[in-house]
GROMACS .gro file of C-alpha atoms in nm:
model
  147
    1UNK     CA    1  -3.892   0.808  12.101
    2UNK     CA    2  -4.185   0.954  11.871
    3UNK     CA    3  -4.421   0.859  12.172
    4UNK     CA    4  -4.257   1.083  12.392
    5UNK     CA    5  -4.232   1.393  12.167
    6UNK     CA    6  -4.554   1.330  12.103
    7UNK     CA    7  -4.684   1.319  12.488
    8UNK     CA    8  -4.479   1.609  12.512
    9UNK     CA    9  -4.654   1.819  12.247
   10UNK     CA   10  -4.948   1.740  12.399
   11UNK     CA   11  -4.885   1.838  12.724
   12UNK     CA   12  -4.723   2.155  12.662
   13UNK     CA   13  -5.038   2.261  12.436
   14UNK     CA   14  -5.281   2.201  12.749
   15UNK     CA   15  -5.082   2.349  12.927
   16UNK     CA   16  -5.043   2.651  12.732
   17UNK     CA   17  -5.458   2.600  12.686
   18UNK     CA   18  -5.539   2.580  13.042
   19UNK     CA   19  -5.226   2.757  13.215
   20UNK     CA   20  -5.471   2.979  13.395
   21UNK     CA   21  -5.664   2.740  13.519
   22UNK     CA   22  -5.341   2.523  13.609
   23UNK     CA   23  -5.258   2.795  13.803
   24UNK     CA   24  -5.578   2.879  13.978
   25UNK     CA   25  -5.577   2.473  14.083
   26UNK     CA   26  -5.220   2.530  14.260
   27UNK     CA   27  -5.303   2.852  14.416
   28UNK     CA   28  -5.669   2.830  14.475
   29UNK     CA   29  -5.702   3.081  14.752
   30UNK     CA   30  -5.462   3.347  14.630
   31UNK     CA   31  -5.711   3.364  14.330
   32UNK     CA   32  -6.000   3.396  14.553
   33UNK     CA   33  -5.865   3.601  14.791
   34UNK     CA   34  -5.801   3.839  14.464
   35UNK     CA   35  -6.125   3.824  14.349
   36UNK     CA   36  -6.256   3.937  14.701
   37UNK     CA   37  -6.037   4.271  14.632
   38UNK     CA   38  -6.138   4.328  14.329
   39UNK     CA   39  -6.487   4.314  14.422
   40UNK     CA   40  -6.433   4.535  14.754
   41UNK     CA   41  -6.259   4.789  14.506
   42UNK     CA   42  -6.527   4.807  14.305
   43UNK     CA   43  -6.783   4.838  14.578
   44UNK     CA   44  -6.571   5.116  14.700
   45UNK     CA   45  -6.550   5.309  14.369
   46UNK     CA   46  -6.921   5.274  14.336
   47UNK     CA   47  -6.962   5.379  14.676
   48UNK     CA   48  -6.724   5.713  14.628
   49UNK     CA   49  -6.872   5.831  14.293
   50UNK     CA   50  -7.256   5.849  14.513
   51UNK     CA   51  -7.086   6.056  14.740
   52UNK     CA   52  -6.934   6.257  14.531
   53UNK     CA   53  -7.248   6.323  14.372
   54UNK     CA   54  -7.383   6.392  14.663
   55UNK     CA   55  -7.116   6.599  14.786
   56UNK     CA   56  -7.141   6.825  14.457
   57UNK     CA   57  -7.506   6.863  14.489
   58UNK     CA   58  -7.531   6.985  14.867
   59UNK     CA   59  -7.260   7.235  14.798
   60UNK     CA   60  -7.326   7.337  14.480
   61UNK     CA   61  -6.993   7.272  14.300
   62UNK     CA   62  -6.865   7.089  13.971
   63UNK     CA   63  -6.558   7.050  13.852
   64UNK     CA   64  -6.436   6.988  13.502
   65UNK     CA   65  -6.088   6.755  13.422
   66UNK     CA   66  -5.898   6.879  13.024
   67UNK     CA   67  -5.620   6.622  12.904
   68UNK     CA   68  -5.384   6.893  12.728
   69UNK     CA   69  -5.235   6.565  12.495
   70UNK     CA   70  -5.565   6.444  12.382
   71UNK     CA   71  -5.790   6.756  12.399
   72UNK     CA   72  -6.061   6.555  12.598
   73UNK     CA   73  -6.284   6.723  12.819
   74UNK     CA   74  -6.450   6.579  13.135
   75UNK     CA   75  -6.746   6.742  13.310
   76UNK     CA   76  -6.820   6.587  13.677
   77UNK     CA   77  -7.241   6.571  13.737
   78UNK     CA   78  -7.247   6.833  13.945
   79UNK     CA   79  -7.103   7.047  13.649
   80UNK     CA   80  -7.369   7.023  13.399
   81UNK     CA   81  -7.597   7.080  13.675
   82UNK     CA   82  -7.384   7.460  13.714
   83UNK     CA   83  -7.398   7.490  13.343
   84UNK     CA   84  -7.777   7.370  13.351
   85UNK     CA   85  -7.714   7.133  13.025
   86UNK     CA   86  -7.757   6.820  12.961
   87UNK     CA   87  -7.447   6.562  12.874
   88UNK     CA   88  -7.609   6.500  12.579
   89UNK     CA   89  -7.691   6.809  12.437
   90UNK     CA   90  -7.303   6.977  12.397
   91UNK     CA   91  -6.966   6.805  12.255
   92UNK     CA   92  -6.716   6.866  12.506
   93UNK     CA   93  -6.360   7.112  12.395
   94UNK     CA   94  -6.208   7.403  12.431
   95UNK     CA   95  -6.422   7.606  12.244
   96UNK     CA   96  -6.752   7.459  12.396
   97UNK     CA   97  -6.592   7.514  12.735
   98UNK     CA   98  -6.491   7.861  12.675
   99UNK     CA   99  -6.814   7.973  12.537
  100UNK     CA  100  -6.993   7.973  12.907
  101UNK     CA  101  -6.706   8.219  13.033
  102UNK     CA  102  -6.892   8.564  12.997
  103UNK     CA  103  -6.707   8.716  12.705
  104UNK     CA  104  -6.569   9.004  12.930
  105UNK     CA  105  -6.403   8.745  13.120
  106UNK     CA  106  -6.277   8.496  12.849
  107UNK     CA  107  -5.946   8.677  12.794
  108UNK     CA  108  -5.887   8.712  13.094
  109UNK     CA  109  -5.948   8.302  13.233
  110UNK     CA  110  -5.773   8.198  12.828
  111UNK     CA  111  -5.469   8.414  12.931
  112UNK     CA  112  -5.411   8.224  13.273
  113UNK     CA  113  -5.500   7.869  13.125
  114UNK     CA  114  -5.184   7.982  12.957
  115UNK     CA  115  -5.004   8.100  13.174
  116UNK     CA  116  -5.059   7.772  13.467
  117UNK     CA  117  -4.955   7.529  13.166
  118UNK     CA  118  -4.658   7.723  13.140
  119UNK     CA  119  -4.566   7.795  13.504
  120UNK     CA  120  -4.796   7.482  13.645
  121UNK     CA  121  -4.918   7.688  13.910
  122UNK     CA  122  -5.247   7.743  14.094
  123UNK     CA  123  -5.475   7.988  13.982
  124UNK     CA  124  -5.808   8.097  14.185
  125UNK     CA  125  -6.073   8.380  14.088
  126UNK     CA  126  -6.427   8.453  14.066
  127UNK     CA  127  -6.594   8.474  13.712
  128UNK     CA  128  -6.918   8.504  13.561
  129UNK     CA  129  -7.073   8.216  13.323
  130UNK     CA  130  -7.320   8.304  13.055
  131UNK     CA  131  -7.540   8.027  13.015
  132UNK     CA  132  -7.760   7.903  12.678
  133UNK     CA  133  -8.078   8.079  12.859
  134UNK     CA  134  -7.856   8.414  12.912
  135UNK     CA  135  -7.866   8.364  13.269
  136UNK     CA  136  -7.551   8.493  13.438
  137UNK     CA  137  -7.378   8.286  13.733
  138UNK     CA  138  -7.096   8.421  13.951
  139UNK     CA  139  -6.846   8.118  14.044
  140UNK     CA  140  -6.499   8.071  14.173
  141UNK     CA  141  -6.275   7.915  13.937
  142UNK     CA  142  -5.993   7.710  14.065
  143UNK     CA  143  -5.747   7.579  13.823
  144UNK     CA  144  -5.421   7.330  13.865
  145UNK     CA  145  -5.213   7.125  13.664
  146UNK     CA  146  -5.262   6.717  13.753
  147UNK     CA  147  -4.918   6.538  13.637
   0.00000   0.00000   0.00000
């Protein structure tokens, strides 16, 4: 009796140790098959973020992504290129973000942030940035809500 708990303790805990690989063995080509995604999908991600680069730099455009939970800001390449600043040389939030709005213009673009997190609405206008080197750019803001 002890021989067979035994044998059975044993193969449970290799099994538990090498369940992936017990699984792989059975279904060989389902894993490999998978694999072949996985590495197409990344391909394909690789391959859309260069074109999106290059999309942003022939027409000039940038976009920036702000999780409302977190406070996390996200510039896109083509966005510090707009802002002519380096990733490294700003801390991404609000405040940063708002401080390349011209200040004639930052009440203005703060009241409708507002106003499309309350409503969730579109909102589209043209507005100046002031940059570091007190150059002044004219750009078309367009602002949504991503659920």
């Amino acid at each position: 009796m002890s021989i067979y708990i035994v044998f059975l303790i044993v193969f449970v805990i290799t099994i538990c140790i090498l369940r992936k690989y017990f699984v792989y063995l059975i279904f060989p080509k389902f894993f490999l098959m998978t694999n072949k995604n996985k590495l197409k999908n990344q391909e394909s991600i690789v391959k859309e973020k260069f074109l999106l680069r290059q999309a942003e730099e022939i027409a000039k455009i940038g976009f920036w992504e702000w999780d409302l939970y977190s406070n996390d800001f996200y510039y896109s390449e083509g966005m510090y290129k707009i802002l002519e600043i380096d990733s490294k040389d700003i801390c991404l939030d609000f405040e940063n973000n708002l401080s390349f709005i011209h200040p004639d213009d930052r009440k203005v673009v703060n009241d409708n942030i507002n106003q499309i997190i309350k409503t969730g609405n579109e909102y589209n206008t043209q507005i100046r940035l002031k940059l570091k080197n007190k150059k002044i750019k004219h750009v078309i803001l367009n602002a949504k809500i991503r659920k």
